[in-house]
Amino acid sequence: MSHRHSIFCILPPHILQEIARRGSLAQRDLAIRNLTISAEVRGYRQGLAVTAAKLDVTDALAGKERIVYDAQNSSVLPGLRMRGEGDPPTDDPAVDEAFDGSGATYDLYNEVYDRDSIDSRGLRLDSTVHYQRGYDNAFWNGRQMVYGDGDEDLPEADRLFNRFTIAIDIIGHELTHGVTQYEANLVYNNQPGALNESISDVFGILVKQRSLGQSARNANWIVGEGLLTSNVNGVGLRSMKAPGTAYNDPVLGSDPQPGHMDDYKSVPYDNGGVHINSGIPNRAFYLVAYELDGLAWEKAGRIWYDTLTNRLTATSNFQAAANATFAAAKQLFGQGSLEQQAVQMGWSEVGILVEDTGNDNPPPPPEEPPEEPQGCLPTVKSLLGF
Amino acid sequence: MRIYFERSGGFLGKPVTCTVDTESLPADEAAALQEMVAAASFFELRETAPQGRDQFQYKVVVEAAQVKYTVETTDTAAPDSLQPLLRKLTLMTRSTKFSS
Ligand SMILES: [Zn+2]
C-alpha cells in the first residue's frame, strides 16, 4: 500500500516548531505545513506497510496523541473529528470514554513497559465511536479502533448491549490488537489466533486494574463489565478467572469459553474459536497473577509483555507461549524464582506442561528502518537559512 | 424466499444463526425482508475476505425463485446497502421462532 504523500521533506519537529514560532511568514507556513504532513503520516503509518521511502517521522514526534472521531451512525471511517490531544472533554460520553481509555492504555504501555504507543514510535491513537446503528461490537481494523453503541436502536426492554466504550478493558483490548500487529503479529486463527485474543484480554484487563488501582487478588477479572444491560443474566463478556461463567441467559445463551485444554473447542466458526479458546491462556495468566499477588501489571504483565514483544512468532501455539513465558520469567526474575514457578503452575493448571527450552535469549529484534530521512533535510535546512 | 443467516466472531465470539422462511411470516414482515434483500442487490454481491480483529463475520444464504446465493462478508467489507438486512437478521436470531 502506498501513501499519497510519497514525497515530502522532514525536519525534526523541535526545529519546525522553532521555525513556526520565530521564522518569517513564509518560513512559518512551510514549517507548519511540514508539521501537519508529519502528523498525517504518523497517523496512517501501517505495520507492514511502511512506505514513503521509509521516512521515519515518528521518533521525533513521539508521545501520546489521540483523536476520537464520530461515525454519526454510518460505516464511514474515521468520521468527524470530535476531540484531539489537549482538547477539553465533550458532552458525549462515548467520545470521552474512547479518549480517556486510549490514554490509560497508552500510559500502561508507556509508564510500565516503556513503550511509546502501538508501534513503539508514537503512532497516533485513532478511535471512532457511534459506528453504524445497533452495532453490538468493537473492533480494530488494522489502523484504528472502532466502537458501536450497542442496542441503542431498540426499546430499552429489548436491549442486551450497552455502548462498547463503557468498559475500559475493551479499549485496552482493541488497542492491544495494534500492538500485537506490530510485534508477534499472531495469525488470526486457531491457537495463534486465540493467543492473539488472549493477549488483548490480558493487557485490556491490566489497563482496567491499573486505572482502578486493584491488586490481582482484589480484581474480579471480568472482561467487558458493564457491557450487558440489566435485561441479561450476566456480569460481563468473559471471565479470565473462571472462563465460561460470564453469562448464562435465555436470549444471549451461555458463555462458551473453556478454561482447560481438556475442553478446547475446535469449531468451524470464529476463525477456529479465537474468542472462545482464548479462555485457556486467559486463565493461565490469571493464575500466575493471582499466585504472585500484588499488582498484576508489574510482574505477570511484564512476563507477558516480554513474551509478546521478544519471544512469540506469528504461528506460536499455546505450548510455545507457555514455554516462552517460562523463559521470559527466567530472564526477568531468575531461574527457579517464585515468578518462574508461578508461570509453570499457571499453565499446568490449564493442562499445558511447560517445557524448558533453555531459550534465555530472545530472538534479535526485527530490523529497524533507517533513523534519518534521506536527502531533503539539508535542502530544507538551507532553504530556511539554517 | 428462504434465508439462512450466521454471524460469528465479534468481540463476544459467540455465533448466532437463524433460518427464516418468508412464507411463514406475516405479510408485512415478509415484504420488509424482501425489500431489504432487493435494496442490497443481494444476488450481485461479491464475497469479501475477512479483515481486522474482532469484526463480525456474516454468512447469508438466500433462496428465491430456485436461485440460491451465498454472501460471506464482514462489517467493514459489507456495503451500506446490506447493513439493514444484517441488523434485521441479527435481531431475528434473538427470537426462539427463528434461531437454530
Ligand atoms: Zn479481539
Short mmCIF file of C-alpha atoms and ligand atoms in Angstrom, two decimals:
data_model
loop_
_atom_site.label_atom_id
_atom_site.label_comp_id
_atom_site.label_asym_id
_atom_site.label_seq_id
_atom_site.Cartn_x
_atom_site.Cartn_y
_atom_site.Cartn_z
CA MET A 1 0.00 0.00 0.00
CA SER A 2 1.49 3.33 -0.94
CA HIS A 3 0.77 6.68 0.54
CA ARG A 4 -0.26 9.82 -1.23
CA HIS A 5 2.41 11.90 0.47
CA SER A 6 5.23 9.92 -1.03
CA ILE A 7 7.46 12.95 -1.37
CA PHE A 8 7.83 15.38 1.43
CA CYS A 9 10.62 16.77 3.48
CA ILE A 10 11.24 16.11 7.07
CA LEU A 11 12.79 18.29 9.73
CA PRO A 12 12.86 17.33 13.35
CA PRO A 13 9.70 18.76 14.92
CA HIS A 14 11.57 20.81 17.52
CA ILE A 15 13.23 22.68 14.66
CA LEU A 16 9.94 23.01 12.81
CA GLN A 17 8.26 24.27 15.93
CA GLU A 18 11.02 26.77 16.41
CA ILE A 19 10.57 27.98 12.84
CA ALA A 20 6.81 28.08 13.30
CA ARG A 21 7.33 30.37 16.27
CA ARG A 22 10.17 32.61 15.07
CA GLY A 23 10.56 32.33 11.32
CA SER A 24 9.41 34.72 8.64
CA LEU A 25 5.84 34.38 7.43
CA ALA A 26 6.85 32.14 4.52
CA GLN A 27 9.09 30.06 6.75
CA ARG A 28 6.34 29.69 9.28
CA ASP A 29 3.91 28.48 6.64
CA LEU A 30 6.35 25.90 5.39
CA ALA A 31 7.14 24.72 8.89
CA ILE A 32 3.52 24.39 9.84
CA ARG A 33 2.75 22.52 6.64
CA ASN A 34 5.56 20.08 7.36
CA LEU A 35 4.39 19.56 10.90
CA THR A 36 0.90 18.85 9.61
CA ILE A 37 2.06 16.38 6.98
CA SER A 38 4.25 14.62 9.51
CA ALA A 39 1.31 14.25 11.82
CA GLU A 40 -0.81 12.85 9.00
CA VAL A 41 1.81 10.35 8.01
CA ARG A 42 2.24 9.36 11.58
CA GLY A 43 -1.48 8.73 11.84
CA TYR A 44 -1.56 6.48 8.84
CA ARG A 45 1.63 4.52 9.18
CA GLN A 46 0.93 0.82 8.92
CA GLY A 47 2.63 -2.15 10.46
CA LEU A 48 3.77 -3.89 7.36
CA ALA A 49 3.31 -1.01 5.01
CA VAL A 50 5.97 1.43 5.98
CA THR A 51 6.42 3.03 2.61
CA ALA A 52 7.01 6.64 1.76
CA ALA A 53 10.70 5.81 1.33
CA LYS A 54 10.83 4.72 4.95
CA LEU A 55 10.81 8.28 6.11
CA ASP A 56 10.62 7.97 9.81
CA VAL A 57 8.94 10.96 11.30
CA THR A 58 7.63 9.24 14.35
CA ASP A 59 10.67 9.21 16.61
CA ALA A 60 10.75 12.94 16.56
CA LEU A 61 7.02 13.29 17.04
CA ALA A 62 6.76 10.63 19.72
CA GLY A 63 4.40 10.99 22.64
CA LYS A 64 0.77 10.50 23.48
CA GLU A 65 -1.50 11.70 20.76
CA ARG A 66 -5.14 10.72 20.43
CA ILE A 67 -8.01 11.64 18.15
CA VAL A 68 -11.59 10.50 18.60
CA TYR A 69 -13.98 10.62 15.64
CA ASP A 70 -17.75 10.21 15.32
CA ALA A 71 -19.07 7.98 12.52
CA GLN A 72 -22.52 9.52 13.11
CA ASN A 73 -24.11 6.07 12.88
CA SER A 74 -22.63 5.42 9.45
CA SER A 75 -19.96 2.94 8.32
CA VAL A 76 -17.64 5.69 7.17
CA LEU A 77 -14.25 5.72 8.89
CA PRO A 78 -12.80 7.62 10.56
CA GLY A 79 -15.73 10.08 10.53
CA LEU A 80 -16.00 13.54 12.04
CA ARG A 81 -13.18 14.70 14.32
CA MET A 82 -14.59 15.33 17.81
CA ARG A 83 -11.67 15.50 20.22
CA GLY A 84 -7.90 15.68 19.88
CA GLU A 85 -4.98 15.80 22.28
CA GLY A 86 -5.27 18.78 24.58
CA ASP A 87 -8.94 19.38 23.81
CA PRO A 88 -11.38 19.62 26.74
CA PRO A 89 -13.96 16.89 27.40
CA THR A 90 -17.02 16.89 25.15
CA ASP A 91 -20.58 16.28 26.30
CA ASP A 92 -20.55 12.90 24.57
CA PRO A 93 -19.66 10.05 26.96
CA ALA A 94 -18.63 7.70 24.13
CA VAL A 95 -16.13 10.25 22.78
CA ASP A 96 -14.67 10.93 26.22
CA GLU A 97 -14.51 7.25 27.18
CA ALA A 98 -12.66 6.42 23.96
CA PHE A 99 -10.31 9.33 24.61
CA ASP A 100 -9.65 8.51 28.27
CA GLY A 101 -9.47 4.76 27.69
CA SER A 102 -6.92 5.04 24.90
CA GLY A 103 -4.98 7.43 27.14
CA ALA A 104 -4.98 4.95 30.02
CA THR A 105 -3.82 2.23 27.64
CA TYR A 106 -1.06 4.44 26.27
CA ASP A 107 0.00 5.15 29.86
CA LEU A 108 0.16 1.48 30.83
CA TYR A 109 2.41 0.68 27.88
CA ASN A 110 4.48 3.81 28.29
CA GLU A 111 4.88 4.07 32.05
CA VAL A 112 5.14 0.38 32.88
CA TYR A 113 6.70 -1.19 29.79
CA ASP A 114 8.47 1.89 28.38
CA ARG A 115 6.70 1.56 25.05
CA ASP A 116 5.72 4.61 23.02
CA SER A 117 2.28 3.71 21.63
CA ILE A 118 1.15 0.87 19.37
CA ASP A 119 4.23 0.80 17.17
CA SER A 120 6.66 1.91 19.92
CA ARG A 121 7.25 5.05 17.86
CA GLY A 122 4.37 7.21 18.92
CA LEU A 123 1.75 6.13 16.39
CA ARG A 124 -1.30 8.34 16.84
CA LEU A 125 -4.22 6.58 18.53
CA ASP A 126 -7.33 6.99 16.40
CA SER A 127 -10.75 5.89 17.61
CA THR A 128 -14.20 6.13 16.07
CA VAL A 129 -17.40 5.96 18.12
CA HIS A 130 -21.08 5.72 17.08
CA TYR A 131 -20.26 3.24 14.33
CA GLN A 132 -23.39 2.19 12.43
CA ARG A 133 -26.71 1.69 14.22
CA GLY A 134 -27.42 -1.11 16.65
CA TYR A 135 -23.81 -2.24 16.42
CA ASP A 136 -23.03 -4.63 19.29
CA ASN A 137 -19.29 -4.70 18.88
CA ALA A 138 -15.89 -3.06 18.86
CA PHE A 139 -13.00 -3.84 16.53
CA TRP A 140 -9.51 -2.94 15.35
CA ASN A 141 -9.42 -2.54 11.57
CA GLY A 142 -5.64 -2.72 11.26
CA ARG A 143 -5.32 1.04 11.64
CA GLN A 144 -7.74 2.31 14.27
CA MET A 145 -10.24 1.37 16.98
CA VAL A 146 -13.98 1.36 16.23
CA TYR A 147 -16.87 1.21 18.69
CA GLY A 148 -20.60 0.64 18.35
CA ASP A 149 -23.36 1.93 20.61
CA GLY A 150 -24.85 -1.48 21.39
CA ASP A 151 -28.61 -1.90 21.01
CA GLU A 152 -29.38 1.82 21.13
CA ASP A 153 -31.80 1.36 18.22
CA LEU A 154 -34.11 -0.91 20.25
CA PRO A 155 -36.63 -0.13 23.02
CA GLU A 156 -34.90 -0.29 26.39
CA ALA A 157 -36.66 -3.52 27.39
CA ASP A 158 -35.14 -5.32 24.39
CA ARG A 159 -31.57 -4.13 24.74
CA LEU A 160 -28.83 -6.63 25.53
CA PHE A 161 -25.75 -4.46 24.99
CA ASN A 162 -24.65 -1.02 26.11
CA ARG A 163 -22.17 1.13 24.21
CA PHE A 164 -18.80 -0.61 23.84
CA THR A 165 -16.68 2.22 25.20
CA ILE A 166 -18.30 1.74 28.59
CA ALA A 167 -15.68 -0.84 29.59
CA ILE A 168 -12.11 0.44 29.64
CA ASP A 169 -10.68 -3.06 29.19
CA ILE A 170 -12.38 -3.28 25.79
CA ILE A 171 -10.49 -0.18 24.73
CA GLY A 172 -7.25 -1.72 26.03
CA HIS A 173 -8.14 -4.93 24.20
CA GLU A 174 -8.62 -3.21 20.83
CA LEU A 175 -5.51 -1.08 21.14
CA THR A 176 -3.50 -4.17 22.07
CA HIS A 177 -4.53 -5.75 18.77
CA GLY A 178 -2.50 -2.94 17.28
CA VAL A 179 0.49 -3.72 19.49
CA THR A 180 0.31 -7.40 18.57
CA GLN A 181 0.13 -6.44 14.90
CA TYR A 182 3.45 -4.61 15.26
CA GLU A 183 5.06 -7.32 17.39
CA ALA A 184 4.40 -11.08 17.24
CA ASN A 185 1.72 -10.44 14.58
CA LEU A 186 -0.01 -13.68 15.53
CA VAL A 187 -2.14 -15.09 12.71
CA TYR A 188 -5.82 -14.83 13.43
CA ASN A 189 -6.99 -18.40 13.56
CA ASN A 190 -6.86 -21.48 15.77
CA GLN A 191 -4.32 -21.38 18.62
CA PRO A 192 -2.21 -18.43 17.42
CA GLY A 193 -5.47 -16.52 16.94
CA ALA A 194 -6.73 -17.46 20.39
CA LEU A 195 -3.37 -16.30 21.78
CA ASN A 196 -3.81 -13.05 19.90
CA GLU A 197 -7.22 -12.65 21.54
CA SER A 198 -5.92 -13.62 24.96
CA ILE A 199 -3.09 -11.09 24.79
CA SER A 200 -5.65 -8.40 24.07
CA ASP A 201 -7.74 -9.52 27.04
CA VAL A 202 -4.65 -9.64 29.28
CA PHE A 203 -3.47 -6.09 28.58
CA GLY A 204 -7.06 -4.85 28.47
CA ILE A 205 -7.70 -6.16 31.97
CA LEU A 206 -4.38 -4.70 33.14
CA VAL A 207 -5.48 -1.27 31.91
CA LYS A 208 -8.67 -1.72 33.92
CA GLN A 209 -6.96 -2.94 37.09
CA ARG A 210 -4.37 -0.19 36.90
CA SER A 211 -6.99 2.50 36.41
CA LEU A 212 -8.83 1.16 39.47
CA GLY A 213 -5.66 0.61 41.48
CA GLN A 214 -6.63 -3.02 42.02
CA SER A 215 -4.34 -5.85 43.02
CA ALA A 216 -4.59 -9.22 41.31
CA ARG A 217 -6.42 -10.71 44.27
CA ASN A 218 -8.88 -7.85 44.63
CA ALA A 219 -9.84 -7.69 40.96
CA ASN A 220 -12.80 -9.61 39.51
CA TRP A 221 -11.08 -10.42 36.18
CA ILE A 222 -14.29 -9.79 34.23
CA VAL A 223 -13.73 -8.54 30.67
CA GLY A 224 -16.44 -6.19 29.43
CA GLU A 225 -18.05 -5.49 32.77
CA GLY A 226 -20.99 -3.13 32.32
CA LEU A 227 -21.45 -4.04 28.67
CA LEU A 228 -24.53 -6.19 29.24
CA THR A 229 -27.77 -4.40 30.15
CA SER A 230 -29.85 -5.36 33.17
CA ASN A 231 -32.02 -7.44 30.80
CA VAL A 232 -29.24 -10.01 30.58
CA ASN A 233 -28.26 -12.54 33.20
CA GLY A 234 -24.52 -11.97 33.17
CA VAL A 235 -21.68 -9.98 34.71
CA GLY A 236 -19.69 -9.23 31.54
CA LEU A 237 -18.45 -10.75 28.30
CA ARG A 238 -15.72 -13.05 29.61
CA SER A 239 -14.23 -14.19 32.89
CA MET A 240 -10.48 -14.70 32.96
CA LYS A 241 -10.74 -16.22 36.41
CA ALA A 242 -13.47 -18.71 35.56
CA PRO A 243 -13.89 -18.88 31.78
CA GLY A 244 -17.38 -19.98 30.75
CA THR A 245 -19.17 -18.26 33.64
CA ALA A 246 -19.59 -14.64 32.48
CA TYR A 247 -23.20 -15.02 31.31
CA ASN A 248 -25.98 -17.53 31.04
CA ASP A 249 -29.08 -16.04 29.56
CA PRO A 250 -32.21 -17.24 27.72
CA VAL A 251 -31.62 -14.83 24.80
CA LEU A 252 -27.84 -14.48 24.74
CA GLY A 253 -27.15 -18.12 25.56
CA SER A 254 -24.26 -19.23 27.72
CA ASP A 255 -20.60 -18.25 27.80
CA PRO A 256 -18.78 -20.81 25.59
CA GLN A 257 -15.24 -20.31 26.90
CA PRO A 258 -13.18 -23.27 28.14
CA GLY A 259 -10.65 -22.84 30.95
CA HIS A 260 -8.68 -26.04 30.36
CA MET A 261 -7.13 -27.84 27.38
CA ASP A 262 -9.44 -30.79 28.01
CA ASP A 263 -12.31 -28.56 26.91
CA TYR A 264 -10.59 -26.95 23.91
CA LYS A 265 -13.16 -26.35 21.17
CA SER A 266 -12.24 -26.92 17.53
CA VAL A 267 -15.07 -25.09 15.85
CA PRO A 268 -15.75 -24.18 12.21
CA TYR A 269 -16.56 -20.54 13.03
CA ASP A 270 -14.90 -17.53 14.67
CA ASN A 271 -11.63 -18.40 12.90
CA GLY A 272 -11.47 -21.66 14.80
CA GLY A 273 -12.84 -20.18 18.01
CA VAL A 274 -10.30 -17.43 18.62
CA HIS A 275 -12.67 -15.66 21.06
CA ILE A 276 -13.58 -18.97 22.66
CA ASN A 277 -10.34 -20.85 23.31
CA SER A 278 -8.68 -17.63 24.48
CA GLY A 279 -10.23 -18.64 27.82
CA ILE A 280 -7.40 -21.15 28.31
CA PRO A 281 -4.41 -18.75 28.14
CA ASN A 282 -6.56 -16.10 29.87
CA ARG A 283 -6.96 -18.36 32.88
CA ALA A 284 -3.26 -19.24 32.85
CA PHE A 285 -2.46 -15.53 33.11
CA TYR A 286 -4.98 -15.04 35.89
CA LEU A 287 -3.50 -17.96 37.85
CA VAL A 288 0.04 -16.60 37.51
CA ALA A 289 -1.02 -13.10 38.55
CA TYR A 290 -3.07 -14.40 41.46
CA GLU A 291 -0.20 -16.54 42.68
CA LEU A 292 2.22 -13.60 42.54
CA ASP A 293 -0.36 -11.27 44.12
CA GLY A 294 0.35 -7.55 44.15
CA LEU A 295 -0.25 -5.51 41.02
CA ALA A 296 -0.70 -7.84 38.06
CA TRP A 297 0.90 -5.47 35.54
CA GLU A 298 4.17 -5.35 37.47
CA LYS A 299 5.23 -8.99 37.34
CA ALA A 300 2.83 -11.22 35.39
CA GLY A 301 2.21 -8.38 32.93
CA ARG A 302 5.92 -7.81 32.46
CA ILE A 303 6.48 -11.50 31.70
CA TRP A 304 3.66 -11.47 29.15
CA TYR A 305 4.88 -8.21 27.61
CA ASP A 306 8.40 -9.57 27.16
CA THR A 307 6.88 -12.70 25.64
CA LEU A 308 4.74 -10.73 23.20
CA THR A 309 7.48 -8.38 22.09
CA ASN A 310 10.51 -10.69 22.10
CA ARG A 311 9.55 -14.32 22.04
CA LEU A 312 6.40 -15.12 20.09
CA THR A 313 6.19 -15.58 16.33
CA ALA A 314 3.18 -15.37 14.01
CA THR A 315 2.38 -19.05 14.36
CA SER A 316 3.11 -19.65 18.05
CA ASN A 317 0.63 -22.02 19.71
CA PHE A 318 -0.31 -22.32 23.40
CA GLN A 319 2.61 -24.64 24.16
CA ALA A 320 5.08 -22.23 22.55
CA ALA A 321 3.57 -19.35 24.51
CA ALA A 322 3.84 -21.30 27.75
CA ASN A 323 7.49 -22.12 27.07
CA ALA A 324 8.17 -18.51 26.11
CA THR A 325 6.64 -17.08 29.30
CA PHE A 326 8.74 -19.57 31.28
CA ALA A 327 11.89 -18.38 29.52
CA ALA A 328 10.85 -14.74 30.00
CA ALA A 329 10.28 -15.29 33.73
CA LYS A 330 13.72 -16.84 33.99
CA GLN A 331 15.38 -13.91 32.28
CA LEU A 332 13.43 -11.27 34.21
CA PHE A 333 13.33 -12.88 37.64
CA GLY A 334 15.83 -15.74 37.64
CA GLN A 335 15.98 -19.49 37.26
CA GLY A 336 13.73 -21.17 39.80
CA SER A 337 12.37 -17.82 41.02
CA LEU A 338 8.90 -17.65 42.53
CA GLU A 339 7.81 -15.90 39.35
CA GLN A 340 9.08 -18.70 37.16
CA GLN A 341 7.43 -21.29 39.38
CA ALA A 342 4.16 -19.37 39.20
CA VAL A 343 4.31 -19.39 35.41
CA GLN A 344 4.84 -23.15 35.38
CA MET A 345 1.96 -23.68 37.80
CA GLY A 346 -0.42 -21.37 35.89
CA TRP A 347 -0.03 -23.25 32.62
CA SER A 348 -0.09 -26.64 34.24
CA GLU A 349 -3.46 -25.83 35.86
CA VAL A 350 -4.94 -25.31 32.39
CA GLY A 351 -3.39 -28.51 31.07
CA ILE A 352 -0.16 -27.29 29.50
CA LEU A 353 3.13 -28.57 30.88
CA VAL A 354 5.87 -26.04 30.34
CA GLU A 355 8.96 -27.31 28.57
CA ASP A 356 12.25 -25.68 29.47
CA THR A 357 13.56 -24.83 26.03
CA GLY A 358 16.62 -23.21 27.56
CA ASN A 359 15.92 -20.23 25.36
CA ASP A 360 17.20 -17.49 27.63
CA ASN A 361 17.95 -15.12 24.85
CA PRO A 362 15.08 -13.81 22.85
CA PRO A 363 15.46 -13.73 19.08
CA PRO A 364 17.03 -10.49 17.77
CA PRO A 365 14.60 -7.63 17.27
CA PRO A 366 13.33 -7.05 13.74
CA GLU A 367 15.31 -4.71 11.53
CA GLU A 368 14.63 -1.07 12.14
CA PRO A 369 14.04 1.37 9.32
CA PRO A 370 16.82 3.96 8.92
CA GLU A 371 16.75 6.67 11.55
CA GLU A 372 17.48 9.65 9.35
CA PRO A 373 15.24 10.63 6.50
CA GLN A 374 17.36 10.80 3.38
CA GLY A 375 18.01 13.65 1.09
CA CYS A 376 15.81 16.52 1.91
CA LEU A 377 16.99 17.58 5.35
CA PRO A 378 19.96 19.64 4.12
CA THR A 379 17.84 21.11 1.33
CA VAL A 380 15.12 22.35 3.63
CA LYS A 381 17.65 23.50 6.18
CA SER A 382 19.42 25.67 3.64
CA LEU A 383 16.11 26.88 2.26
CA LEU A 384 15.18 28.05 5.71
CA GLY A 385 18.59 29.54 6.31
CA PHE A 386 19.81 27.09 8.97
CA MET B 1 -37.93 -16.84 -0.03
CA ARG B 2 -35.77 -18.67 2.49
CA ILE B 3 -32.88 -17.11 4.36
CA TYR B 4 -30.18 -18.78 6.40
CA PHE B 5 -28.09 -16.36 8.46
CA GLU B 6 -24.98 -16.93 10.51
CA ARG B 7 -22.96 -14.32 12.40
CA SER B 8 -19.76 -15.29 14.17
CA GLY B 9 -16.69 -13.58 15.54
CA GLY B 10 -17.01 -10.15 17.05
CA PHE B 11 -15.65 -9.26 20.46
CA LEU B 12 -18.03 -11.74 22.08
CA GLY B 13 -17.21 -14.55 19.65
CA LYS B 14 -20.48 -16.32 20.25
CA PRO B 15 -22.05 -17.43 16.98
CA VAL B 16 -25.72 -16.80 16.29
CA THR B 17 -27.84 -18.24 13.47
CA CYS B 18 -31.38 -18.11 12.21
CA THR B 19 -33.45 -19.60 9.44
CA VAL B 20 -36.35 -17.65 8.05
CA ASP B 21 -38.99 -18.66 5.55
CA THR B 22 -40.92 -15.61 4.41
CA GLU B 23 -43.94 -17.84 3.72
CA SER B 24 -44.33 -18.30 7.45
CA LEU B 25 -44.10 -14.58 8.26
CA PRO B 26 -46.89 -12.02 8.43
CA ALA B 27 -47.22 -10.35 5.02
CA ASP B 28 -45.76 -7.01 6.07
CA GLU B 29 -42.71 -8.58 7.70
CA ALA B 30 -42.13 -10.80 4.68
CA ALA B 31 -42.38 -7.81 2.38
CA ALA B 32 -39.95 -5.82 4.54
CA LEU B 33 -37.36 -8.60 4.36
CA GLN B 34 -37.79 -8.98 0.62
CA GLU B 35 -37.29 -5.26 0.22
CA MET B 36 -34.08 -5.39 2.24
CA VAL B 37 -32.75 -8.21 0.06
CA ALA B 38 -33.66 -6.26 -3.06
CA ALA B 39 -32.21 -2.99 -1.72
CA ALA B 40 -28.90 -4.75 -1.08
CA SER B 41 -28.81 -6.07 -4.68
CA PHE B 42 -28.10 -9.26 -2.80
CA PHE B 43 -27.69 -11.55 -5.79
CA GLU B 44 -24.99 -9.33 -7.22
CA LEU B 45 -22.84 -9.03 -4.10
CA ARG B 46 -19.34 -10.44 -4.15
CA GLU B 47 -17.65 -12.34 -1.39
CA THR B 48 -15.11 -10.43 0.65
CA ALA B 49 -12.15 -11.60 2.66
CA PRO B 50 -12.21 -11.22 6.43
CA GLN B 51 -10.05 -8.43 7.78
CA GLY B 52 -9.11 -6.70 11.01
CA ARG B 53 -9.65 -8.02 14.51
CA ASP B 54 -12.94 -8.62 16.33
CA GLN B 55 -15.09 -7.83 13.34
CA PHE B 56 -18.26 -9.81 12.88
CA GLN B 57 -18.25 -12.33 10.08
CA TYR B 58 -21.53 -12.91 8.29
CA LYS B 59 -22.82 -15.68 6.09
CA VAL B 60 -26.14 -15.07 4.42
CA VAL B 61 -27.78 -17.63 2.15
CA VAL B 62 -30.89 -16.56 0.25
CA GLU B 63 -33.01 -18.96 -1.74
CA ALA B 64 -35.64 -17.45 -4.00
CA ALA B 65 -37.16 -18.48 -7.30
CA GLN B 66 -34.93 -21.56 -7.40
CA VAL B 67 -31.82 -19.49 -7.08
CA LYS B 68 -29.59 -19.99 -4.07
CA TYR B 69 -26.95 -17.38 -3.39
CA THR B 70 -24.45 -17.11 -0.56
CA VAL B 71 -22.68 -13.99 0.63
CA GLU B 72 -19.89 -14.04 3.18
CA THR B 73 -18.72 -10.70 4.45
CA THR B 74 -17.56 -8.63 7.42
CA ASP B 75 -18.58 -5.33 8.98
CA THR B 76 -16.21 -3.07 7.10
CA ALA B 77 -16.43 -5.06 3.87
CA ALA B 78 -20.23 -5.18 3.66
CA PRO B 79 -21.78 -2.40 1.58
CA ASP B 80 -24.07 0.05 3.39
CA SER B 81 -26.98 -1.26 1.36
CA LEU B 82 -26.62 -4.63 3.08
CA GLN B 83 -26.42 -3.31 6.66
CA PRO B 84 -30.20 -3.09 7.35
CA LEU B 85 -30.64 -6.73 6.35
CA LEU B 86 -27.72 -7.81 8.55
CA ARG B 87 -29.16 -5.93 11.54
CA LYS B 88 -32.66 -7.31 10.94
CA LEU B 89 -31.40 -10.90 10.71
CA THR B 90 -29.20 -10.41 13.78
CA LEU B 91 -32.28 -9.41 15.77
CA MET B 92 -34.18 -12.41 14.39
CA THR B 93 -31.52 -14.72 15.85
CA ARG B 94 -32.66 -13.49 19.29
CA SER B 95 -36.15 -14.87 18.74
CA THR B 96 -36.76 -18.54 19.52
CA LYS B 97 -39.02 -18.61 16.48
CA PHE B 98 -36.05 -18.35 14.11
CA SER B 99 -32.88 -19.18 15.99
CA SER B 100 -31.41 -22.59 15.31
ZN ZN C 1 -10.04 -9.09 19.98
#
